[in-house]
Structures are given as C-alpha cells and as structure tokens.
PDB file of N, CA and C in Angstrom:
ATOM      1  N   MET A   1      96.194  94.480  51.137  1.00  0.00           N
ATOM      2  CA  MET A   1      96.444  95.890  50.934  1.00  0.00           C
ATOM      3  C   MET A   1      95.986  96.247  49.523  1.00  0.00           C
ATOM      4  N   ILE A   2      95.307  97.358  49.424  1.00  0.00           N
ATOM      5  CA  ILE A   2      94.885  97.845  48.117  1.00  0.00           C
ATOM      6  C   ILE A   2      95.726  99.057  47.739  1.00  0.00           C
ATOM      7  N   ARG A   3      95.590  99.490  46.488  1.00  0.00           N
ATOM      8  CA  ARG A   3      96.431 100.560  45.952  1.00  0.00           C
ATOM      9  C   ARG A   3      96.378 101.824  46.808  1.00  0.00           C
ATOM     10  N   SER A   4      95.195 102.245  47.224  1.00  0.00           N
ATOM     11  CA  SER A   4      95.077 103.474  48.015  1.00  0.00           C
ATOM     12  C   SER A   4      95.778 103.341  49.364  1.00  0.00           C
ATOM     13  N   GLU A   5      95.763 102.149  49.962  1.00  0.00           N
ATOM     14  CA  GLU A   5      96.473 101.933  51.222  1.00  0.00           C
ATOM     15  C   GLU A   5      97.976 102.000  51.004  1.00  0.00           C
ATOM     16  N   LEU A   6      98.446 101.486  49.880  1.00  0.00           N
ATOM     17  CA  LEU A   6      99.865 101.571  49.539  1.00  0.00           C
ATOM     18  C   LEU A   6     100.292 103.030  49.387  1.00  0.00           C
ATOM     19  N   VAL A   7      99.482 103.812  48.693  1.00  0.00           N
ATOM     20  CA  VAL A   7      99.779 105.240  48.511  1.00  0.00           C
ATOM     21  C   VAL A   7      99.850 105.932  49.870  1.00  0.00           C
ATOM     22  N   GLN A   8      98.889 105.672  50.732  1.00  0.00           N
ATOM     23  CA  GLN A   8      98.870 106.292  52.063  1.00  0.00           C
ATOM     24  C   GLN A   8     100.093 105.891  52.882  1.00  0.00           C
ATOM     25  N   MET A   9     100.475 104.623  52.836  1.00  0.00           N
ATOM     26  CA  MET A   9     101.616 104.146  53.604  1.00  0.00           C
ATOM     27  C   MET A   9     102.902 104.816  53.138  1.00  0.00           C
ATOM     28  N   ILE A  10     103.110 104.872  51.833  1.00  0.00           N
ATOM     29  CA  ILE A  10     104.331 105.499  51.301  1.00  0.00           C
ATOM     30  C   ILE A  10     104.335 106.992  51.596  1.00  0.00           C
ATOM     31  N   ALA A  11     103.194 107.644  51.473  1.00  0.00           N
ATOM     32  CA  ALA A  11     103.105 109.079  51.758  1.00  0.00           C
ATOM     33  C   ALA A  11     103.392 109.370  53.228  1.00  0.00           C
ATOM     34  N   SER A  12     102.926 108.499  54.121  1.00  0.00           N
ATOM     35  CA  SER A  12     103.159 108.735  55.546  1.00  0.00           C
ATOM     36  C   SER A  12     104.621 108.521  55.923  1.00  0.00           C
ATOM     37  N   GLU A  13     105.302 107.618  55.198  1.00  0.00           N
ATOM     38  CA  GLU A  13     106.722 107.366  55.473  1.00  0.00           C
ATOM     39  C   GLU A  13     107.644 108.367  54.797  1.00  0.00           C
ATOM     40  N   ASN A  14     107.123 109.141  53.854  1.00  0.00           N
ATOM     41  CA  ASN A  14     107.910 110.131  53.119  1.00  0.00           C
ATOM     42  C   ASN A  14     107.192 111.474  53.179  1.00  0.00           C
ATOM     43  N   SER A  15     107.316 112.145  54.307  1.00  0.00           N
ATOM     44  CA  SER A  15     106.583 113.391  54.526  1.00  0.00           C
ATOM     45  C   SER A  15     107.013 114.507  53.580  1.00  0.00           C
ATOM     46  N   ASP A  16     108.174 114.369  52.932  1.00  0.00           N
ATOM     47  CA  ASP A  16     108.630 115.386  51.989  1.00  0.00           C
ATOM     48  C   ASP A  16     107.917 115.291  50.642  1.00  0.00           C
ATOM     49  N   LEU A  17     107.148 114.211  50.410  1.00  0.00           N
ATOM     50  CA  LEU A  17     106.397 114.036  49.168  1.00  0.00           C
ATOM     51  C   LEU A  17     104.913 114.289  49.415  1.00  0.00           C
ATOM     52  N   ARG A  18     104.285 115.003  48.482  1.00  0.00           N
ATOM     53  CA  ARG A  18     102.838 115.210  48.570  1.00  0.00           C
ATOM     54  C   ARG A  18     102.126 113.938  48.124  1.00  0.00           C
ATOM     55  N   LEU A  19     100.895 113.777  48.536  1.00  0.00           N
ATOM     56  CA  LEU A  19     100.093 112.609  48.197  1.00  0.00           C
ATOM     57  C   LEU A  19      99.970 112.456  46.677  1.00  0.00           C
ATOM     58  N   GLU A  20      99.791 113.562  45.958  1.00  0.00           N
ATOM     59  CA  GLU A  20      99.672 113.521  44.499  1.00  0.00           C
ATOM     60  C   GLU A  20     100.963 113.020  43.851  1.00  0.00           C
ATOM     61  N   GLU A  21     102.103 113.384  44.414  1.00  0.00           N
ATOM     62  CA  GLU A  21     103.387 112.932  43.883  1.00  0.00           C
ATOM     63  C   GLU A  21     103.552 111.422  44.076  1.00  0.00           C
ATOM     64  N   VAL A  22     103.161 110.938  45.237  1.00  0.00           N
ATOM     65  CA  VAL A  22     103.248 109.503  45.521  1.00  0.00           C
ATOM     66  C   VAL A  22     102.338 108.728  44.564  1.00  0.00           C
ATOM     67  N   GLU A  23     101.117 109.232  44.338  1.00  0.00           N
ATOM     68  CA  GLU A  23     100.199 108.574  43.412  1.00  0.00           C
ATOM     69  C   GLU A  23     100.784 108.522  42.009  1.00  0.00           C
ATOM     70  N   ARG A  24     101.399 109.619  41.574  1.00  0.00           N
ATOM     71  CA  ARG A  24     101.990 109.666  40.239  1.00  0.00           C
ATOM     72  C   ARG A  24     103.151 108.680  40.123  1.00  0.00           C
ATOM     73  N   ILE A  25     103.973 108.593  41.159  1.00  0.00           N
ATOM     74  CA  ILE A  25     105.103 107.657  41.155  1.00  0.00           C
ATOM     75  C   ILE A  25     104.605 106.215  41.055  1.00  0.00           C
ATOM     76  N   ILE A  26     103.606 105.872  41.846  1.00  0.00           N
ATOM     77  CA  ILE A  26     103.066 104.512  41.833  1.00  0.00           C
ATOM     78  C   ILE A  26     102.415 104.209  40.488  1.00  0.00           C
ATOM     79  N   ASP A  27     101.675 105.173  39.935  1.00  0.00           N
ATOM     80  CA  ASP A  27     101.069 104.980  38.612  1.00  0.00           C
ATOM     81  C   ASP A  27     102.136 104.728  37.555  1.00  0.00           C
ATOM     82  N   GLU A  28     103.202 105.512  37.570  1.00  0.00           N
ATOM     83  CA  GLU A  28     104.289 105.347  36.597  1.00  0.00           C
ATOM     84  C   GLU A  28     104.976 103.992  36.768  1.00  0.00           C
ATOM     85  N   PHE A  29     105.163 103.566  38.001  1.00  0.00           N
ATOM     86  CA  PHE A  29     105.797 102.283  38.287  1.00  0.00           C
ATOM     87  C   PHE A  29     104.976 101.134  37.696  1.00  0.00           C
ATOM     88  N   PHE A  30     103.673 101.123  37.996  1.00  0.00           N
ATOM     89  CA  PHE A  30     102.811 100.060  37.486  1.00  0.00           C
ATOM     90  C   PHE A  30     102.671 100.136  35.972  1.00  0.00           C
ATOM     91  N   ASP A  31     102.572 101.341  35.422  1.00  0.00           N
ATOM     92  CA  ASP A  31     102.478 101.500  33.967  1.00  0.00           C
ATOM     93  C   ASP A  31     103.720 100.964  33.275  1.00  0.00           C
ATOM     94  N   ALA A  32     104.892 101.200  33.853  1.00  0.00           N
ATOM     95  CA  ALA A  32     106.138 100.704  33.262  1.00  0.00           C
ATOM     96  C   ALA A  32     106.155  99.180  33.238  1.00  0.00           C
ATOM     97  N   ILE A  33     105.670  98.551  34.292  1.00  0.00           N
ATOM     98  CA  ILE A  33     105.613  97.087  34.333  1.00  0.00           C
ATOM     99  C   ILE A  33     104.655  96.571  33.259  1.00  0.00           C
ATOM    100  N   VAL A  34     103.478  97.175  33.163  1.00  0.00           N
ATOM    101  CA  VAL A  34     102.482  96.731  32.188  1.00  0.00           C
ATOM    102  C   VAL A  34     102.998  96.926  30.759  1.00  0.00           C
ATOM    103  N   GLU A  35     103.622  98.064  30.485  1.00  0.00           N
ATOM    104  CA  GLU A  35     104.153  98.317  29.142  1.00  0.00           C
ATOM    105  C   GLU A  35     105.217  97.291  28.761  1.00  0.00           C
ATOM    106  N   GLN A  36     106.096  96.969  29.693  1.00  0.00           N
ATOM    107  CA  GLN A  36     107.147  95.988  29.413  1.00  0.00           C
ATOM    108  C   GLN A  36     106.550  94.610  29.148  1.00  0.00           C
ATOM    109  N   LEU A  37     105.550  94.216  29.937  1.00  0.00           N
ATOM    110  CA  LEU A  37     104.907  92.917  29.730  1.00  0.00           C
ATOM    111  C   LEU A  37     104.144  92.892  28.413  1.00  0.00           C
ATOM    112  N   ALA A  38     103.474  93.997  28.080  1.00  0.00           N
ATOM    113  CA  ALA A  38     102.721  94.073  26.828  1.00  0.00           C
ATOM    114  C   ALA A  38     103.645  93.958  25.621  1.00  0.00           C
ATOM    115  N   ALA A  39     104.894  94.413  25.771  1.00  0.00           N
ATOM    116  CA  ALA A  39     105.870  94.327  24.687  1.00  0.00           C
ATOM    117  C   ALA A  39     106.536  92.947  24.639  1.00  0.00           C
ATOM    118  N   GLY A  40     106.096  92.043  25.505  1.00  0.00           N
ATOM    119  CA  GLY A  40     106.654  90.698  25.516  1.00  0.00           C
ATOM    120  C   GLY A  40     107.885  90.567  26.383  1.00  0.00           C
ATOM    121  N   GLY A  41     108.176  91.572  27.183  1.00  0.00           N
ATOM    122  CA  GLY A  41     109.370  91.552  28.015  1.00  0.00           C
ATOM    123  C   GLY A  41     109.140  90.943  29.380  1.00  0.00           C
ATOM    124  N   ARG A  42     110.133  91.137  30.217  1.00  0.00           N
ATOM    125  CA  ARG A  42     110.136  90.584  31.572  1.00  0.00           C
ATOM    126  C   ARG A  42     110.596  91.689  32.509  1.00  0.00           C
ATOM    127  N   VAL A  43     110.041  91.734  33.716  1.00  0.00           N
ATOM    128  CA  VAL A  43     110.438  92.721  34.716  1.00  0.00           C
ATOM    129  C   VAL A  43     110.907  91.970  35.949  1.00  0.00           C
ATOM    130  N   GLU A  44     112.169  92.187  36.324  1.00  0.00           N
ATOM    131  CA  GLU A  44     112.729  91.506  37.485  1.00  0.00           C
ATOM    132  C   GLU A  44     113.084  92.530  38.541  1.00  0.00           C
ATOM    133  N   LEU A  45     112.554  92.338  39.746  1.00  0.00           N
ATOM    134  CA  LEU A  45     112.858  93.189  40.894  1.00  0.00           C
ATOM    135  C   LEU A  45     113.608  92.321  41.893  1.00  0.00           C
ATOM    136  N   ARG A  46     114.909  92.525  41.991  1.00  0.00           N
ATOM    137  CA  ARG A  46     115.769  91.689  42.839  1.00  0.00           C
ATOM    138  C   ARG A  46     115.243  91.648  44.270  1.00  0.00           C
ATOM    139  N   GLY A  47     115.173  90.463  44.823  1.00  0.00           N
ATOM    140  CA  GLY A  47     114.697  90.276  46.184  1.00  0.00           C
ATOM    141  C   GLY A  47     113.183  90.202  46.284  1.00  0.00           C
ATOM    142  N   PHE A  48     112.480  90.613  45.242  1.00  0.00           N
ATOM    143  CA  PHE A  48     111.018  90.597  45.257  1.00  0.00           C
ATOM    144  C   PHE A  48     110.493  89.497  44.357  1.00  0.00           C
ATOM    145  N   GLY A  49     110.823  89.583  43.060  1.00  0.00           N
ATOM    146  CA  GLY A  49     110.357  88.568  42.135  1.00  0.00           C
ATOM    147  C   GLY A  49     110.408  89.053  40.709  1.00  0.00           C
ATOM    148  N   ALA A  50     109.855  88.260  39.813  1.00  0.00           N
ATOM    149  CA  ALA A  50     109.890  88.578  38.388  1.00  0.00           C
ATOM    150  C   ALA A  50     108.499  88.444  37.790  1.00  0.00           C
ATOM    151  N   PHE A  51     108.132  89.434  36.985  1.00  0.00           N
ATOM    152  CA  PHE A  51     106.884  89.417  36.241  1.00  0.00           C
ATOM    153  C   PHE A  51     107.202  89.030  34.805  1.00  0.00           C
ATOM    154  N   SER A  52     106.389  88.151  34.238  1.00  0.00           N
ATOM    155  CA  SER A  52     106.540  87.777  32.842  1.00  0.00           C
ATOM    156  C   SER A  52     105.153  87.413  32.321  1.00  0.00           C
ATOM    157  N   THR A  53     105.093  87.003  31.058  1.00  0.00           N
ATOM    158  CA  THR A  53     103.817  86.564  30.501  1.00  0.00           C
ATOM    159  C   THR A  53     103.946  85.113  30.055  1.00  0.00           C
ATOM    160  N   ARG A  54     102.839  84.444  30.046  1.00  0.00           N
ATOM    161  CA  ARG A  54     102.769  83.074  29.545  1.00  0.00           C
ATOM    162  C   ARG A  54     101.635  83.018  28.538  1.00  0.00           C
ATOM    163  N   GLU A  55     101.812  82.162  27.558  1.00  0.00           N
ATOM    164  CA  GLU A  55     100.806  82.018  26.513  1.00  0.00           C
ATOM    165  C   GLU A  55      99.863  80.869  26.855  1.00  0.00           C
ATOM    166  N   ARG A  56      98.584  81.120  26.673  1.00  0.00           N
ATOM    167  CA  ARG A  56      97.588  80.063  26.822  1.00  0.00           C
ATOM    168  C   ARG A  56      97.027  79.754  25.445  1.00  0.00           C
ATOM    169  N   GLU A  57      96.944  78.496  25.120  1.00  0.00           N
ATOM    170  CA  GLU A  57      96.422  78.077  23.822  1.00  0.00           C
ATOM    171  C   GLU A  57      94.907  78.212  23.795  1.00  0.00           C
ATOM    172  N   SER A  58      94.358  78.269  22.597  1.00  0.00           N
ATOM    173  CA  SER A  58      92.907  78.311  22.472  1.00  0.00           C
ATOM    174  C   SER A  58      92.351  76.951  22.906  1.00  0.00           C
ATOM    175  N   ARG A  59      91.133  76.976  23.378  1.00  0.00           N
ATOM    176  CA  ARG A  59      90.526  75.742  23.873  1.00  0.00           C
ATOM    177  C   ARG A  59      89.012  75.864  23.796  1.00  0.00           C
ATOM    178  N   THR A  60      88.363  74.793  24.082  1.00  0.00           N
ATOM    179  CA  THR A  60      86.906  74.800  24.142  1.00  0.00           C
ATOM    180  C   THR A  60      86.508  74.730  25.609  1.00  0.00           C
ATOM    181  N   GLY A  61      85.837  75.785  26.062  1.00  0.00           N
ATOM    182  CA  GLY A  61      85.342  75.817  27.432  1.00  0.00           C
ATOM    183  C   GLY A  61      83.863  75.478  27.426  1.00  0.00           C
ATOM    184  N   ARG A  62      83.196  75.765  28.524  1.00  0.00           N
ATOM    185  CA  ARG A  62      81.754  75.546  28.534  1.00  0.00           C
ATOM    186  C   ARG A  62      81.092  76.635  29.369  1.00  0.00           C
ATOM    187  N   ASN A  63      79.918  76.994  28.965  1.00  0.00           N
ATOM    188  CA  ASN A  63      79.124  77.978  29.689  1.00  0.00           C
ATOM    189  C   ASN A  63      78.585  77.287  30.941  1.00  0.00           C
ATOM    190  N   PRO A  64      78.928  77.786  32.142  1.00  0.00           N
ATOM    191  CA  PRO A  64      78.499  77.084  33.361  1.00  0.00           C
ATOM    192  C   PRO A  64      76.984  77.098  33.567  1.00  0.00           C
ATOM    193  N   ARG A  65      76.302  78.065  33.001  1.00  0.00           N
ATOM    194  CA  ARG A  65      74.850  78.143  33.183  1.00  0.00           C
ATOM    195  C   ARG A  65      74.117  77.145  32.278  1.00  0.00           C
ATOM    196  N   THR A  66      74.549  77.069  31.007  1.00  0.00           N
ATOM    197  CA  THR A  66      73.827  76.224  30.053  1.00  0.00           C
ATOM    198  C   THR A  66      74.555  74.926  29.733  1.00  0.00           C
ATOM    199  N   GLY A  67      75.860  74.881  29.987  1.00  0.00           N
ATOM    200  CA  GLY A  67      76.640  73.700  29.647  1.00  0.00           C
ATOM    201  C   GLY A  67      77.054  73.669  28.186  1.00  0.00           C
ATOM    202  N   ALA A  68      76.699  74.712  27.435  1.00  0.00           N
ATOM    203  CA  ALA A  68      77.026  74.756  26.002  1.00  0.00           C
ATOM    204  C   ALA A  68      78.518  75.004  25.821  1.00  0.00           C
ATOM    205  N   PRO A  69      79.124  74.381  24.811  1.00  0.00           N
ATOM    206  CA  PRO A  69      80.549  74.619  24.537  1.00  0.00           C
ATOM    207  C   PRO A  69      80.777  76.054  24.059  1.00  0.00           C
ATOM    208  N   VAL A  70      81.898  76.636  24.485  1.00  0.00           N
ATOM    209  CA  VAL A  70      82.254  78.007  24.125  1.00  0.00           C
ATOM    210  C   VAL A  70      83.717  78.005  23.692  1.00  0.00           C
ATOM    211  N   ALA A  71      84.001  78.651  22.564  1.00  0.00           N
ATOM    212  CA  ALA A  71      85.383  78.749  22.083  1.00  0.00           C
ATOM    213  C   ALA A  71      86.109  79.835  22.880  1.00  0.00           C
ATOM    214  N   VAL A  72      87.235  79.477  23.472  1.00  0.00           N
ATOM    215  CA  VAL A  72      88.064  80.422  24.219  1.00  0.00           C
ATOM    216  C   VAL A  72      89.339  80.622  23.406  1.00  0.00           C
ATOM    217  N   SER A  73      89.595  81.870  23.005  1.00  0.00           N
ATOM    218  CA  SER A  73      90.743  82.140  22.137  1.00  0.00           C
ATOM    219  C   SER A  73      92.062  82.111  22.914  1.00  0.00           C
ATOM    220  N   ALA A  74      93.154  81.992  22.171  1.00  0.00           N
ATOM    221  CA  ALA A  74      94.486  82.016  22.775  1.00  0.00           C
ATOM    222  C   ALA A  74      94.751  83.402  23.340  1.00  0.00           C
ATOM    223  N   LYS A  75      95.551  83.467  24.404  1.00  0.00           N
ATOM    224  CA  LYS A  75      95.844  84.756  25.017  1.00  0.00           C
ATOM    225  C   LYS A  75      97.123  84.690  25.837  1.00  0.00           C
ATOM    226  N   SER A  76      97.629  85.879  26.145  1.00  0.00           N
ATOM    227  CA  SER A  76      98.777  86.019  27.042  1.00  0.00           C
ATOM    228  C   SER A  76      98.255  86.367  28.421  1.00  0.00           C
ATOM    229  N   VAL A  77      98.828  85.754  29.450  1.00  0.00           N
ATOM    230  CA  VAL A  77      98.420  86.046  30.823  1.00  0.00           C
ATOM    231  C   VAL A  77      99.650  86.427  31.636  1.00  0.00           C
ATOM    232  N   PRO A  78      99.499  87.340  32.592  1.00  0.00           N
ATOM    233  CA  PRO A  78     100.646  87.704  33.421  1.00  0.00           C
ATOM    234  C   PRO A  78     100.999  86.572  34.383  1.00  0.00           C
ATOM    235  N   TYR A  79     102.281  86.496  34.712  1.00  0.00           N
ATOM    236  CA  TYR A  79     102.777  85.469  35.615  1.00  0.00           C
ATOM    237  C   TYR A  79     103.785  86.117  36.546  1.00  0.00           C
ATOM    238  N   PHE A  80     103.731  85.776  37.820  1.00  0.00           N
ATOM    239  CA  PHE A  80     104.673  86.307  38.806  1.00  0.00           C
ATOM    240  C   PHE A  80     105.390  85.152  39.475  1.00  0.00           C
ATOM    241  N   LYS A  81     106.712  85.243  39.516  1.00  0.00           N
ATOM    242  CA  LYS A  81     107.515  84.244  40.214  1.00  0.00           C
ATOM    243  C   LYS A  81     108.221  84.960  41.357  1.00  0.00           C
ATOM    244  N   PRO A  82     107.904  84.613  42.606  1.00  0.00           N
ATOM    245  CA  PRO A  82     108.545  85.285  43.732  1.00  0.00           C
ATOM    246  C   PRO A  82     110.034  84.995  43.790  1.00  0.00           C
ATOM    247  N   GLY A  83     110.795  85.986  44.266  1.00  0.00           N
ATOM    248  CA  GLY A  83     112.231  85.838  44.413  1.00  0.00           C
ATOM    249  C   GLY A  83     112.589  85.027  45.643  1.00  0.00           C
ATOM    250  N   LYS A  84     113.852  84.651  45.717  1.00  0.00           N
ATOM    251  CA  LYS A  84     114.336  83.811  46.815  1.00  0.00           C
ATOM    252  C   LYS A  84     114.125  84.496  48.167  1.00  0.00           C
ATOM    253  N   GLU A  85     114.461  85.790  48.262  1.00  0.00           N
ATOM    254  CA  GLU A  85     114.307  86.496  49.543  1.00  0.00           C
ATOM    255  C   GLU A  85     112.849  86.539  49.981  1.00  0.00           C
ATOM    256  N   MET A  86     111.930  86.747  49.045  1.00  0.00           N
ATOM    257  CA  MET A  86     110.514  86.784  49.404  1.00  0.00           C
ATOM    258  C   MET A  86     110.056  85.421  49.902  1.00  0.00           C
ATOM    259  N   ARG A  87     110.437  84.362  49.192  1.00  0.00           N
ATOM    260  CA  ARG A  87     110.054  83.025  49.636  1.00  0.00           C
ATOM    261  C   ARG A  87     110.574  82.717  51.025  1.00  0.00           C
ATOM    262  N   GLU A  88     111.818  83.106  51.294  1.00  0.00           N
ATOM    263  CA  GLU A  88     112.403  82.853  52.609  1.00  0.00           C
ATOM    264  C   GLU A  88     111.671  83.621  53.703  1.00  0.00           C
ATOM    265  N   ARG A  89     111.315  84.881  53.442  1.00  0.00           N
ATOM    266  CA  ARG A  89     110.587  85.670  54.449  1.00  0.00           C
ATOM    267  C   ARG A  89     109.194  85.122  54.699  1.00  0.00           C
ATOM    268  N   LEU A  90     108.549  84.622  53.648  1.00  0.00           N
ATOM    269  CA  LEU A  90     107.196  84.076  53.807  1.00  0.00           C
ATOM    270  C   LEU A  90     107.199  82.756  54.543  1.00  0.00           C
ATOM    271  N   ASN A  91     108.280  81.997  54.411  1.00  0.00           N
ATOM    272  CA  ASN A  91     108.336  80.667  55.004  1.00  0.00           C
ATOM    273  C   ASN A  91     109.174  80.589  56.269  1.00  0.00           C
ATOM    274  N   SER A  92     109.524  81.712  56.839  1.00  0.00           N
ATOM    275  CA  SER A  92     110.324  81.671  58.077  1.00  0.00           C
ATOM    276  C   SER A  92     109.449  81.796  59.305  1.00  0.00           C
TER     277      SER A  92
END
C-alpha cells in the first residue's frame, strides 16, 4: 500500500471527511513522527509498534563500480520494532 491508497481508504471509510482533510491529517501524523525522531525521541503506538532511531558509526565502504574505498560518515537511521499484537496477527 502506498500513501495515496491509504488516503483513499481512510476517505472512503469516513465519508464525513473531505479528501483534502484526510491528506492533511495523514501529513500531520507522519510529520509528528519525523519531528519526534529528529529530536532524538521515540514514538510508540500501542498494539502497532515503536519508532526510534539508531546510530551507525562511520566506516569505510567501497564503490561497487570501481572497488575504491569510500568514507561513509556516522548517521542516525530510523528503526521500527513491531508491537506484540502486530506480531501475533502476522504469525497467526
């Protein structure tokens, strides 16, 4: 499912909301998650899972075309841990 399909599904299930309102709600929801992660926080949605960040150390990679070593800087990456209810539904 892609973002536009999610918007359409929610809009069809909530006929009292216009499509533009649903898009704005979804944008605000995702923006809130990104802002919290960017601030170093954690977002937990009970029954769904938790979003957090993990730090990756700098390392030496290699260019796959030439094989030359390339310096890869340290960075934060998003991480998702599914909740217990989600795991149970996926494995039932």
